[in-house]
Tab-separated table of C-alpha atoms in Angstrom:
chain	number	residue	atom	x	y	z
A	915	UNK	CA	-13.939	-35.067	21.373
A	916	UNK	CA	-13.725	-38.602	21.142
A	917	UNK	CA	-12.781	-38.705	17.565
A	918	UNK	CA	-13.495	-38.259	13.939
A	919	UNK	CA	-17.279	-37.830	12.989
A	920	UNK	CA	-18.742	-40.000	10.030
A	921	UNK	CA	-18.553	-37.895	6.870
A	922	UNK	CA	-21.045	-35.089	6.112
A	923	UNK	CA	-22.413	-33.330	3.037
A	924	UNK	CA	-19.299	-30.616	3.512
A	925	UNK	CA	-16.613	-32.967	3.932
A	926	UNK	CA	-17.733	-34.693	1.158
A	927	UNK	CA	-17.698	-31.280	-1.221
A	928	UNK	CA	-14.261	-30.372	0.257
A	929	UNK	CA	-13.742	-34.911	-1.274
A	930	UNK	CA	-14.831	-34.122	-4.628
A	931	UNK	CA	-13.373	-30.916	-5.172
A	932	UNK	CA	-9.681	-31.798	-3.848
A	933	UNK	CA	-10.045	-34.592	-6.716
A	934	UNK	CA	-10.305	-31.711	-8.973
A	935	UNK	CA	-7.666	-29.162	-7.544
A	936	UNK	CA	-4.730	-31.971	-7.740
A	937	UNK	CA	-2.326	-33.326	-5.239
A	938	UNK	CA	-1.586	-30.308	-2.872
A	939	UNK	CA	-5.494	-30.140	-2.595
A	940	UNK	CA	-6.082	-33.581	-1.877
A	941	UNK	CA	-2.954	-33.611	1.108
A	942	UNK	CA	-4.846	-31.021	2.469
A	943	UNK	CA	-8.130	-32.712	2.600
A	944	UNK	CA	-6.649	-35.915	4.145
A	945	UNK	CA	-5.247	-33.498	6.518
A	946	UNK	CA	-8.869	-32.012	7.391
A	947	UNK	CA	-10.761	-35.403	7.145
A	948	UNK	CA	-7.710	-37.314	9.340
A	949	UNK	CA	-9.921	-35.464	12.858
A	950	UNK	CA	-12.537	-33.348	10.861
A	951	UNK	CA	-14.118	-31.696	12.624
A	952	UNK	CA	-11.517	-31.414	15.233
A	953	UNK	CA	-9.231	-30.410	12.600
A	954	UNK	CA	-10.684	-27.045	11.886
A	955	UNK	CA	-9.735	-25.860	15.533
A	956	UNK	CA	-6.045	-25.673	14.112
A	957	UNK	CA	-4.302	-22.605	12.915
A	958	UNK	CA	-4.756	-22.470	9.350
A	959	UNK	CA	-0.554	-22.836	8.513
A	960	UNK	CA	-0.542	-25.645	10.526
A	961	UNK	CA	-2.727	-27.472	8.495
A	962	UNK	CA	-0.685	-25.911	5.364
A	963	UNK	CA	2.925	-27.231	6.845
A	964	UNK	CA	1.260	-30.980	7.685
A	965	UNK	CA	-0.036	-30.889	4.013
A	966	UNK	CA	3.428	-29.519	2.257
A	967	UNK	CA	0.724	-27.386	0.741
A	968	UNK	CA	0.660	-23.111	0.559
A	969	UNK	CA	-2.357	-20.542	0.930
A	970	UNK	CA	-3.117	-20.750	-2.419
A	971	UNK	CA	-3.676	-24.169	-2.236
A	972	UNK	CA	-6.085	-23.848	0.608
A	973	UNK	CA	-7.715	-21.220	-1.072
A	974	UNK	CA	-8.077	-22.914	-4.193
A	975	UNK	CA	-9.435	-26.004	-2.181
A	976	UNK	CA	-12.066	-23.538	-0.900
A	977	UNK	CA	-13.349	-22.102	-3.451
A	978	UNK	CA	-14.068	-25.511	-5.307
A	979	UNK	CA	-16.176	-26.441	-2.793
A	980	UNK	CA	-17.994	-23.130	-2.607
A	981	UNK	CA	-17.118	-22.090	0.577
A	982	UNK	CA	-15.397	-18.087	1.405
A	983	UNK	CA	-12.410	-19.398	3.962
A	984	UNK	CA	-11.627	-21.656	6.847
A	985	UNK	CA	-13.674	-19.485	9.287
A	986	UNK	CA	-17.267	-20.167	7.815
A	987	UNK	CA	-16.052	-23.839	7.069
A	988	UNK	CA	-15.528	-23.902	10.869
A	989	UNK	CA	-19.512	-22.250	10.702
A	990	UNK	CA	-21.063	-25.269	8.148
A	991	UNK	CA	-19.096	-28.290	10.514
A	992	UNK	CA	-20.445	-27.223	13.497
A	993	UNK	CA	-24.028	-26.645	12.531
A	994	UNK	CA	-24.173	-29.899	10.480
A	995	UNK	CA	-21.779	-31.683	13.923
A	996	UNK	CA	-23.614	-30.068	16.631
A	997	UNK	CA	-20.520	-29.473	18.466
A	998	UNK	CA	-19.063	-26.449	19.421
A	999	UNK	CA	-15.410	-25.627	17.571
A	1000	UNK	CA	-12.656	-23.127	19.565
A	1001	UNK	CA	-11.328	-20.575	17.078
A	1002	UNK	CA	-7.552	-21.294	16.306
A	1003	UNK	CA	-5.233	-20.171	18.901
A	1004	UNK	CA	-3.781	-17.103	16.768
A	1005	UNK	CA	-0.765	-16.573	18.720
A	1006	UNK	CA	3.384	-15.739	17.808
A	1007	UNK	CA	5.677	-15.729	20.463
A	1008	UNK	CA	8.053	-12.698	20.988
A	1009	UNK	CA	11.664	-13.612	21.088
A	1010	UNK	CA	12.831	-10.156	22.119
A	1011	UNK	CA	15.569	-10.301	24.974
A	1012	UNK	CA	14.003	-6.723	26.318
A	1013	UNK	CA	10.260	-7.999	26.570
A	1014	UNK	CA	8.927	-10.479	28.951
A	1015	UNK	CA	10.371	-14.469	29.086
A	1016	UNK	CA	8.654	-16.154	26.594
A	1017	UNK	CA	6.097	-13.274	26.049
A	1018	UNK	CA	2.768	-14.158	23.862
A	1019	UNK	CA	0.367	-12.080	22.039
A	1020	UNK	CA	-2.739	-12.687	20.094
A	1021	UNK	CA	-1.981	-12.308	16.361
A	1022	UNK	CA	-5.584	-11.234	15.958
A	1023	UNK	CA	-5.161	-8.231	18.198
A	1024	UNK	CA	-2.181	-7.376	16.135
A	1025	UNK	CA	-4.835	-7.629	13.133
A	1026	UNK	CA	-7.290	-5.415	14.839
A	1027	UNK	CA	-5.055	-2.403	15.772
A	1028	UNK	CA	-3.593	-2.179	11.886
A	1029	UNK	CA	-7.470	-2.140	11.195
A	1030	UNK	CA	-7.620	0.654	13.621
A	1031	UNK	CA	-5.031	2.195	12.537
A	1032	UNK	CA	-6.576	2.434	9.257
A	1033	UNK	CA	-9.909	3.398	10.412
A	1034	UNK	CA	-9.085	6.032	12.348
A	1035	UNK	CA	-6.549	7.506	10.446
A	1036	UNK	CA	-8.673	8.082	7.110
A	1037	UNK	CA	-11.720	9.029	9.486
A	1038	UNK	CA	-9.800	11.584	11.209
A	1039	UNK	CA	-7.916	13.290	7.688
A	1040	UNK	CA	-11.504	13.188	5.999
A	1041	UNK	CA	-13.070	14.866	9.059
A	1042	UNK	CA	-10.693	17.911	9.400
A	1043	UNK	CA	-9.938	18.470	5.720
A	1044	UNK	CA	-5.920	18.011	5.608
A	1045	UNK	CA	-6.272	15.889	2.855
A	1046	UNK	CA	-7.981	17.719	0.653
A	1047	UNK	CA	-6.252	21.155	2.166
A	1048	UNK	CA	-3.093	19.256	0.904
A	1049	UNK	CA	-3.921	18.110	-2.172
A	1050	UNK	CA	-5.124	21.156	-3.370
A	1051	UNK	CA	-1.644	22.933	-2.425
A	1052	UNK	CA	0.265	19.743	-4.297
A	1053	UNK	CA	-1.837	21.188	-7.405
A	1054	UNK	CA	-0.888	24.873	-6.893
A	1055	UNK	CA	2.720	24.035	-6.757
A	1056	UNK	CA	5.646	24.713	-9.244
A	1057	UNK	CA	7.493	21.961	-8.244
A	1058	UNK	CA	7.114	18.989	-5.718
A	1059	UNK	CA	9.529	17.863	-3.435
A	1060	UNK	CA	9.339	14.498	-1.537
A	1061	UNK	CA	11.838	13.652	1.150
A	1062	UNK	CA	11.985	11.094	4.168
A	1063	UNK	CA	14.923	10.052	5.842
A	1064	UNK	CA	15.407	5.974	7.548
A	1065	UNK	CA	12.316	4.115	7.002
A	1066	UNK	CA	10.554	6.690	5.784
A	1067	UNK	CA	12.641	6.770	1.981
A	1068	UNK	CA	10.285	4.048	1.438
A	1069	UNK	CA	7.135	5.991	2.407
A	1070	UNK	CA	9.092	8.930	0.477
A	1071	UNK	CA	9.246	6.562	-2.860
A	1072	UNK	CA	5.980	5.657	-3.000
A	1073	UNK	CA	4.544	9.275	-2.771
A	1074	UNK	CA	6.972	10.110	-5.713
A	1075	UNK	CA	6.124	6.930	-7.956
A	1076	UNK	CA	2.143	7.967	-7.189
A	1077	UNK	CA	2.635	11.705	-8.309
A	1078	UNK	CA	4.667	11.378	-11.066
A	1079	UNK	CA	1.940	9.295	-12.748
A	1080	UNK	CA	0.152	11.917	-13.462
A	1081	UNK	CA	1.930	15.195	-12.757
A	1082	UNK	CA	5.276	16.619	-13.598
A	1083	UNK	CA	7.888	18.599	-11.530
A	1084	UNK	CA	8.185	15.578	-8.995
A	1085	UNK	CA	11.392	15.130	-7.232
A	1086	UNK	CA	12.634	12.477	-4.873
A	1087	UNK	CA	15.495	13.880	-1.957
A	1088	UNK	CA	17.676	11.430	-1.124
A	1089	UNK	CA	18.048	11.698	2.471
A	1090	UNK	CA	21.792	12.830	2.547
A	1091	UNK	CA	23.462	16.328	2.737
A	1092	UNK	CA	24.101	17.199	-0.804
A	1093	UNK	CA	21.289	16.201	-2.633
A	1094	UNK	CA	18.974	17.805	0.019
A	1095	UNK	CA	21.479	21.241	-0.469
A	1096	UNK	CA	20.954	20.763	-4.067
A	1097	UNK	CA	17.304	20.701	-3.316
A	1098	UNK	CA	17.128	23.803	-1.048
A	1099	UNK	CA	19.545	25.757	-3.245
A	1100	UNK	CA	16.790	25.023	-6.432
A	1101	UNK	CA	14.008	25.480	-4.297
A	1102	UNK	CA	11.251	28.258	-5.040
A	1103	UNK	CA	8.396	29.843	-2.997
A	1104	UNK	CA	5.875	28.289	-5.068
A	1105	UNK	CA	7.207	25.033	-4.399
A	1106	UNK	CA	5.757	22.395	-2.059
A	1107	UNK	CA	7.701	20.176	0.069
A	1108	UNK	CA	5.906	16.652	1.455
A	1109	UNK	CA	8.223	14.828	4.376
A	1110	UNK	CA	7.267	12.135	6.480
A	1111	UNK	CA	8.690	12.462	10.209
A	1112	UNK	CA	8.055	9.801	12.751
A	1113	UNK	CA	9.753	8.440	15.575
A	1114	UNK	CA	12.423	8.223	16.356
A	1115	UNK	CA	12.513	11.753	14.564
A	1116	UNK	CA	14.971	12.837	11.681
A	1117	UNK	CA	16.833	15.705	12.150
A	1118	UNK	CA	17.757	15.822	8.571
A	1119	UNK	CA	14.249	15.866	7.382
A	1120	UNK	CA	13.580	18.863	10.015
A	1121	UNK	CA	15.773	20.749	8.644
A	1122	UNK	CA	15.247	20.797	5.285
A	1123	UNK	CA	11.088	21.224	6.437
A	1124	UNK	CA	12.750	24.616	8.154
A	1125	UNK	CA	14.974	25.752	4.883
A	1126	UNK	CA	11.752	25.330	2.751
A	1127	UNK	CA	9.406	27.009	5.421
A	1128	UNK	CA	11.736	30.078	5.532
A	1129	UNK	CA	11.950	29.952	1.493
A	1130	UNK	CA	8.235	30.510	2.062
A	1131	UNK	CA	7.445	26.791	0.459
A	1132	UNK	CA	4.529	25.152	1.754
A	1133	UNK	CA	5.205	21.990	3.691
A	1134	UNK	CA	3.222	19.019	4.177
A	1135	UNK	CA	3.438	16.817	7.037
A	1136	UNK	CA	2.842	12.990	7.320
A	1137	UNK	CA	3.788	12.450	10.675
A	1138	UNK	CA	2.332	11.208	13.952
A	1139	UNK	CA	1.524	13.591	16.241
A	1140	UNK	CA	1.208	17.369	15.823
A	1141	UNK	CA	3.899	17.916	18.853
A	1142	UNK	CA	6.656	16.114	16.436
A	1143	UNK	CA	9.217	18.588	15.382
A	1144	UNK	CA	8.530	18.875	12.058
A	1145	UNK	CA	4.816	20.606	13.101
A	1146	UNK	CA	6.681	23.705	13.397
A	1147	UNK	CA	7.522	24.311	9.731
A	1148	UNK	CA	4.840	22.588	8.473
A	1149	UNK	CA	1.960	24.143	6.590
A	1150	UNK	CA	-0.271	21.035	6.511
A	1151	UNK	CA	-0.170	18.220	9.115
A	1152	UNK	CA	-1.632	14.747	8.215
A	1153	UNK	CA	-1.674	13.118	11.137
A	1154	UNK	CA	-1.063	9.223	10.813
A	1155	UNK	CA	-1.988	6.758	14.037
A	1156	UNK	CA	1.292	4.354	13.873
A	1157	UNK	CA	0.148	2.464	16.788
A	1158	UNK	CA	1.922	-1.225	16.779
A	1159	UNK	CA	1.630	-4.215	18.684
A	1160	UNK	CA	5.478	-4.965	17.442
A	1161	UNK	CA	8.311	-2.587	18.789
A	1162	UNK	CA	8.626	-0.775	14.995
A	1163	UNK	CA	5.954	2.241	14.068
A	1164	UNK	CA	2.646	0.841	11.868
A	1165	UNK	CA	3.558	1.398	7.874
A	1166	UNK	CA	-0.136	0.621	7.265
A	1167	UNK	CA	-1.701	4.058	7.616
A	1168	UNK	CA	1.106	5.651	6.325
A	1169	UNK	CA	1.189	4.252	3.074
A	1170	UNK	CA	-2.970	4.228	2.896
A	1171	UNK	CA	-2.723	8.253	3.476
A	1172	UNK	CA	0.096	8.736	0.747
A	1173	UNK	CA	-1.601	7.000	-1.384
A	1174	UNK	CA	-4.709	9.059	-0.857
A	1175	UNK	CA	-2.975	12.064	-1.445
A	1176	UNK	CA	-1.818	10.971	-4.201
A	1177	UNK	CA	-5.232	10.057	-5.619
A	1178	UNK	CA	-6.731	13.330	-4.689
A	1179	UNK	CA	-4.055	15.129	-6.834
A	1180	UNK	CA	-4.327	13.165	-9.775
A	1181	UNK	CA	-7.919	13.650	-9.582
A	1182	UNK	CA	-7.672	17.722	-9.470
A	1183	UNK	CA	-4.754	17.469	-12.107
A	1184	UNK	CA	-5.398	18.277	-15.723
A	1185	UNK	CA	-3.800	15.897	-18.110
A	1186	UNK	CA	-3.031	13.720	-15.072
A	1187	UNK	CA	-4.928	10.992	-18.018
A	1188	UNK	CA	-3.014	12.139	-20.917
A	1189	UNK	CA	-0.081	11.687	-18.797
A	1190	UNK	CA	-0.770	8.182	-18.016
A	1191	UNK	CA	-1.497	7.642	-21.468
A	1192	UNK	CA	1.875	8.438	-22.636
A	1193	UNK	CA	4.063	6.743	-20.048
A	1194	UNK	CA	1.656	3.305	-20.483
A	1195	UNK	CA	2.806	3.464	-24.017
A	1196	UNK	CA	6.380	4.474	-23.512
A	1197	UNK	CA	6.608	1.669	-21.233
A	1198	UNK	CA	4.607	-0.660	-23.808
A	1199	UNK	CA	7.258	0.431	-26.302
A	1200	UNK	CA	10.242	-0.187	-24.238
A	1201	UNK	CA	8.834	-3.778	-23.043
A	1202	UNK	CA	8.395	-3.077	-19.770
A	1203	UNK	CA	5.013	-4.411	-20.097
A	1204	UNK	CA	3.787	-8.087	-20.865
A	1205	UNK	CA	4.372	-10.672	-18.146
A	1206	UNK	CA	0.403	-10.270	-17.549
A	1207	UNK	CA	-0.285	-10.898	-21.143
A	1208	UNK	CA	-2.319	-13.848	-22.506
A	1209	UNK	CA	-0.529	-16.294	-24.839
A	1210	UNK	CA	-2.206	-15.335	-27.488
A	1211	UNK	CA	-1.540	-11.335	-26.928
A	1212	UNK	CA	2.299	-12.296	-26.319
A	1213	UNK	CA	2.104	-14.756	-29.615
A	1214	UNK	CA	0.935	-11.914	-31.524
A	1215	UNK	CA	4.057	-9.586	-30.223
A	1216	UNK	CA	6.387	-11.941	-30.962
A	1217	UNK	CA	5.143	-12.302	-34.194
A	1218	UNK	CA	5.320	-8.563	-35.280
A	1219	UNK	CA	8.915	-7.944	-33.365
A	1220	UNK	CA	9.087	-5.586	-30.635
A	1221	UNK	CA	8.314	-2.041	-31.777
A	1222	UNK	CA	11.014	0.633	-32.408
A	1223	UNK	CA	10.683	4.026	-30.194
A	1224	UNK	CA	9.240	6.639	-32.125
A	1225	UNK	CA	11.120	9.957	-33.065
A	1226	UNK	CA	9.033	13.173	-32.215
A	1227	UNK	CA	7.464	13.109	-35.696
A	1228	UNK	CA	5.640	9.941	-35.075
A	1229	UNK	CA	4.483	9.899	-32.145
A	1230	UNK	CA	2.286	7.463	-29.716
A	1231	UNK	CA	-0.585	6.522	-30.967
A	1232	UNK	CA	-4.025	7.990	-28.586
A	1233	UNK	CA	-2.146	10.631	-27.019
A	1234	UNK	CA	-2.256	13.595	-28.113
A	1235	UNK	CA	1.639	13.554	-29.339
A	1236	UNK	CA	3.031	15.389	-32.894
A	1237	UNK	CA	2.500	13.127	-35.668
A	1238	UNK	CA	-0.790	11.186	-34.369
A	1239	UNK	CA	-3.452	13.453	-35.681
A	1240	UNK	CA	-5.413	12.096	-32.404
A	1241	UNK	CA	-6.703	15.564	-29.893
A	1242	UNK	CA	-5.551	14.374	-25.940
A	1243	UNK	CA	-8.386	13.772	-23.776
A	1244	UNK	CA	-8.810	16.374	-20.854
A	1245	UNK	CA	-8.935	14.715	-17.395
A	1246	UNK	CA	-12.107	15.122	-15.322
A	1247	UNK	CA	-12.151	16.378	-11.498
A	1248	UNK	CA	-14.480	13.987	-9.718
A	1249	UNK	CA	-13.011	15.064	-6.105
A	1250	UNK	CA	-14.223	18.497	-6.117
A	1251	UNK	CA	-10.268	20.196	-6.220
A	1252	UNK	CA	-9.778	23.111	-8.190
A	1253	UNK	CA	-7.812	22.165	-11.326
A	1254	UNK	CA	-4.920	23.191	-12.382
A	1255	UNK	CA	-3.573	23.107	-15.809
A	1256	UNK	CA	-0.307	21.986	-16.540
A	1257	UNK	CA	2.020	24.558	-16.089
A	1258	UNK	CA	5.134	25.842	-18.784
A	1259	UNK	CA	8.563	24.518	-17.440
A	1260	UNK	CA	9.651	27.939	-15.151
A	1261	UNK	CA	11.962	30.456	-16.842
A	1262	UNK	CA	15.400	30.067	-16.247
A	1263	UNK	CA	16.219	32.204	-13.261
């Protein structure tokens, strides 16, 4: 290419609405008109870094001028240029000492097997049943148990966060010796256990999967294969493709299954709303709430003073507690699981 074009009708939107966006918006469009459309064959962050501008920037940039993202403003140059633009060259370079000198891989590809990942993964789960098989047994249970052990606490934490939303009895094990004893020595048959289990494989989390499987506990499995050792105790297996391009097991369909699960139990869980209800307005009334408020919303707080915690005779307004005179609504069960009313807090043993 022998060098910039004379300007078109889309370089001239990007022109007029970079004026609008402000000075990060206009760097970047000197950036893009400096070679345009030569420019558009470079990796999106380096024309962010040559601008001193971020992604939100760009994107802003974009949608002034009407146009989804770099890729179909690659699209409108070359049909209005008549020229032919290369992709970017989407490419990192692996600094590992035990992988090839200097070895390179497409970040795309990277892109494409978390896609998979994803694909396959909720594909496969909806095809055999486990989710639903495990959902279901999440309902049925008298109390839930969560554990996961090295990067799966995180996994572990989510679950937990999910299911107490809208369903009591939830319990997070931390992954160390006497809290899961503690666990074990409270544990009940009509209890459910979820652990996630993948490489390299915790023996902790195996056996407390055994202690709860001989307790005669159901045990649900997020792991990735059905050979891994935790298969052997479970009751239901969700098996998650971790596939990476990077030497550290995919979190992507892990988290999209737990959260699925999750989602399928609220939805089978009566008062899973009126549950909601109550925490949103617990949380209201302890102000965890209001960065996401408009001015005027916040004005109007600050104005009436943040409100006291109500004693048991009040109690929150549109849920169903003492002192409200308003009925709780009864959650619906769009996903087809039986429902399960919330149960009495077991007798004392």
């Amino acid at each position: 290419m022998t060098g910039p074009l004379a300007p078109t009708p889309t370089l001239e939107l990007l022109r007029a609405a970079a004026v609008l966006c402000g000075p990060a918006a206009q760097r970047l469009f000197e950036v893009l008109a400096e070679d345009y459309p030569a420019s558009l064959e470079r990796r999106p962050g380096q024309l962010l870094r040559a601008a001193d501008a971020s992604a939100a920037d760009l994107d802003g940039l974009l949608a002034a001028a009407g146009v989804a993202s770099t890729d179909d403003l690659r699209l409108l140059a070359a049909r209005e240029s008549g020229l032919r633009l290369a992709e970017p060259d989407l490419r990192f370079t692996s600094r590992d000492p035990e992988s090839e000198p200097r070895e390179r891989s497409a970040l795309r590809r990277m892109i494409t097997a978390e896609e998979g990942n994803l694909r396959r993964t909720l594909a496969d789960l909806q095809a055999n049943g486990a989710l639903e098989l495990a959902a279901a047994a999440l309902l049925r249970a008298r109390r839930r148990w969560v554990l996961g052990d090295l990067k799966s606490a995180g996994y572990a934490s989510l679950l937990t966060s999910d299911l107490t939303s809208s369903m009591r009895d939830v319990f997070l094990v931390q992954p160390a010796t006497g809290a899961t004893v503690n666990a074990i020595s409270d544990a009940h048959a009509d209890d459910v256990l979820v652990v996630f289990s993948f490489r390299n494989y915790s023996r902790l989390t195996v056996d407390v999967a055994r202690e709860f499987h001989a307790l005669g506990a159901s045990v649900i499995a997020l792991t990735d294969s059905y050979t891994s050792p935790v298969c052997s105790f479970a009751t239901h297996v969700l098996a998650v493709d971790t596939r990476s391009e990077s030497p550290h097991h995919s979190p992507t369909a892990v988290a999209a299954a737990a959260h699925v699960l999750a989602a399928l139990a609220a939805a089978g869980a009566k008062g899973a709303a009126r549950r909601s209800r109550r925490r949103a307005e617990l949380f209201r009334s302890l102000g965890s709430y209001g960065l996401g408020q408009t001015p005027s919303v916040a004005a109007a707080g600050e104005a009436e003073g943040a409100p006291d915690l109500p004693g048991p005779a009040a109690g929150l307004p549109g849920t169903g507690l003492p002192g409200t005179g308003l009925p709780a609504a009864r959650a619906t069960d769009p996903s087809g699981l039986p429902s399960v009313p919330e149960e009495e807090p077991p007798p004392a043993r």
